[in-house]
Amino acid sequence: MTNLFVLDISKNDKAEMLELARQRGHFEVIEKFHAIGNATSAMHYLSGELLMRDVCKQQTGLEYHEQEFLHNEHGKPMLKNNADWHFNKSHSVNRVVLATSSAPV
């Protein structure tokens, strides 16, 4: 079964989201957010990462500090040491979308 999550980011507050990332220990996400030159792209990235990590926690039971993401040879992110949780993120304008499944999506 595939699950689809859609997040409207039009009212997301940058400072609140960065604080949430800090509280959860997502320091590498914060660092990359600040390295992205375009403000809209940075918010897409931050929103997508927070959504992905929340859903990962909900669906796999892994706490934030236990989640480790790698990238395959094509740059697609994947959860390390968990071949059963697949996901794909996308964004457009004011939306971030996350699809998850037990099979590649």
mmCIF file of C-alpha atoms in Angstrom:
data_model
loop_
_atom_site.group_PDB
_atom_site.id
_atom_site.type_symbol
_atom_site.label_atom_id
_atom_site.label_comp_id
_atom_site.label_asym_id
_atom_site.label_seq_id
_atom_site.Cartn_x
_atom_site.Cartn_y
_atom_site.Cartn_z
ATOM 1 C CA MET A 1 0.000 0.000 0.000
ATOM 2 C CA THR A 2 1.188 3.482 -0.843
ATOM 3 C CA ASN A 3 0.567 6.387 1.535
ATOM 4 C CA LEU A 4 0.488 9.966 0.304
ATOM 5 C CA PHE A 5 1.086 13.023 2.496
ATOM 6 C CA VAL A 6 0.567 16.570 1.214
ATOM 7 C CA LEU A 7 1.734 19.580 3.200
ATOM 8 C CA ASP A 8 0.693 23.161 2.432
ATOM 9 C CA ILE A 9 3.755 25.237 3.302
ATOM 10 C CA SER A 10 2.314 28.644 2.402
ATOM 11 C CA LYS A 11 1.906 29.593 6.070
ATOM 12 C CA ASN A 12 4.978 27.858 7.481
ATOM 13 C CA ASP A 13 7.110 30.153 9.615
ATOM 14 C CA LYS A 14 10.813 29.775 8.840
ATOM 15 C CA ALA A 15 11.966 30.547 12.400
ATOM 16 C CA GLU A 16 9.491 28.097 13.956
ATOM 17 C CA MET A 17 10.468 25.341 11.545
ATOM 18 C CA LEU A 18 14.179 25.870 12.141
ATOM 19 C CA GLU A 19 13.556 25.755 15.890
ATOM 20 C CA LEU A 20 11.621 22.506 15.488
ATOM 21 C CA ALA A 21 14.509 21.038 13.486
ATOM 22 C CA ARG A 22 16.949 22.184 16.191
ATOM 23 C CA GLN A 23 14.847 20.650 18.985
ATOM 24 C CA ARG A 24 14.765 17.341 17.150
ATOM 25 C CA GLY A 25 18.510 17.352 16.538
ATOM 26 C CA HIS A 26 18.334 17.738 12.744
ATOM 27 C CA PHE A 27 21.473 19.858 12.627
ATOM 28 C CA GLU A 28 22.538 18.629 9.182
ATOM 29 C CA VAL A 29 19.137 19.720 7.834
ATOM 30 C CA ILE A 30 19.590 23.189 9.325
ATOM 31 C CA GLU A 31 23.070 23.443 7.853
ATOM 32 C CA LYS A 32 21.874 22.467 4.383
ATOM 33 C CA PHE A 33 18.876 24.842 4.674
ATOM 34 C CA HIS A 34 21.252 27.765 5.223
ATOM 35 C CA ALA A 35 23.430 26.647 2.288
ATOM 36 C CA ILE A 36 20.527 26.797 -0.182
ATOM 37 C CA GLY A 37 20.620 30.192 -1.876
ATOM 38 C CA ASN A 38 16.976 30.418 -2.949
ATOM 39 C CA ALA A 39 14.512 31.080 -0.087
ATOM 40 C CA THR A 40 11.659 29.141 -1.712
ATOM 41 C CA SER A 41 13.866 26.124 -2.415
ATOM 42 C CA ALA A 42 15.186 26.253 1.139
ATOM 43 C CA MET A 43 11.644 26.157 2.559
ATOM 44 C CA HIS A 44 10.726 23.265 0.248
ATOM 45 C CA TYR A 45 13.782 21.405 1.509
ATOM 46 C CA LEU A 46 13.178 22.126 5.210
ATOM 47 C CA SER A 47 9.465 21.303 5.024
ATOM 48 C CA GLY A 48 10.100 18.099 3.096
ATOM 49 C CA GLU A 49 12.784 16.929 5.510
ATOM 50 C CA LEU A 50 10.632 17.553 8.587
ATOM 51 C CA LEU A 51 7.648 15.809 6.980
ATOM 52 C CA MET A 52 9.786 12.849 5.902
ATOM 53 C CA ARG A 53 11.326 12.406 9.346
ATOM 54 C CA ASP A 54 7.958 12.710 11.130
ATOM 55 C CA VAL A 55 6.361 10.117 8.858
ATOM 56 C CA CYS A 56 9.427 7.878 9.183
ATOM 57 C CA LYS A 57 9.076 7.978 12.971
ATOM 58 C CA GLN A 58 5.356 7.252 12.744
ATOM 59 C CA GLN A 59 5.658 4.377 10.263
ATOM 60 C CA THR A 60 8.907 2.703 11.347
ATOM 61 C CA GLY A 61 9.033 3.544 15.043
ATOM 62 C CA LEU A 62 12.534 4.960 14.663
ATOM 63 C CA GLU A 63 13.231 7.986 16.841
ATOM 64 C CA TYR A 64 14.725 11.010 15.097
ATOM 65 C CA HIS A 65 18.245 10.270 16.379
ATOM 66 C CA GLU A 66 17.972 6.702 15.040
ATOM 67 C CA GLN A 67 17.093 7.772 11.500
ATOM 68 C CA GLU A 68 19.974 7.839 9.064
ATOM 69 C CA PHE A 69 19.446 8.651 5.408
ATOM 70 C CA LEU A 70 21.783 7.820 2.539
ATOM 71 C CA HIS A 71 21.633 8.512 -1.190
ATOM 72 C CA ASN A 72 21.908 5.872 -3.882
ATOM 73 C CA GLU A 73 24.017 6.251 -7.024
ATOM 74 C CA HIS A 74 21.234 8.314 -8.643
ATOM 75 C CA GLY A 75 20.917 10.693 -5.675
ATOM 76 C CA LYS A 76 17.651 9.189 -4.400
ATOM 77 C CA PRO A 77 17.479 9.288 -0.598
ATOM 78 C CA MET A 78 16.806 6.110 1.340
ATOM 79 C CA LEU A 79 16.636 5.060 4.968
ATOM 80 C CA LYS A 80 19.798 3.238 6.027
ATOM 81 C CA ASN A 81 19.376 -0.330 7.294
ATOM 82 C CA ASN A 82 15.676 -0.530 6.451
ATOM 83 C CA ALA A 83 14.884 -2.114 3.104
ATOM 84 C CA ASP A 84 11.142 -2.216 3.892
ATOM 85 C CA TRP A 85 10.420 1.535 4.057
ATOM 86 C CA HIS A 86 10.454 3.336 0.724
ATOM 87 C CA PHE A 87 9.624 6.967 0.083
ATOM 88 C CA ASN A 88 9.733 9.711 -2.478
ATOM 89 C CA LYS A 89 9.482 13.481 -1.926
ATOM 90 C CA SER A 90 8.444 16.191 -4.313
ATOM 91 C CA HIS A 91 7.389 19.833 -4.177
ATOM 92 C CA SER A 92 5.644 22.457 -6.233
ATOM 93 C CA VAL A 93 4.824 26.060 -5.404
ATOM 94 C CA ASN A 94 3.316 25.856 -1.869
ATOM 95 C CA ARG A 95 3.089 22.085 -1.535
ATOM 96 C CA VAL A 96 5.432 19.360 -0.376
ATOM 97 C CA VAL A 97 4.401 15.775 -1.104
ATOM 98 C CA LEU A 98 5.709 12.559 0.424
ATOM 99 C CA ALA A 99 4.774 9.069 -0.797
ATOM 100 C CA THR A 100 5.698 6.036 1.316
ATOM 101 C CA SER A 101 5.339 2.331 0.666
ATOM 102 C CA SER A 102 6.740 -1.109 1.453
ATOM 103 C CA ALA A 103 7.810 -1.216 -2.226
ATOM 104 C CA PRO A 104 9.840 1.325 -4.219
ATOM 105 C CA VAL A 105 7.880 4.494 -5.107
#
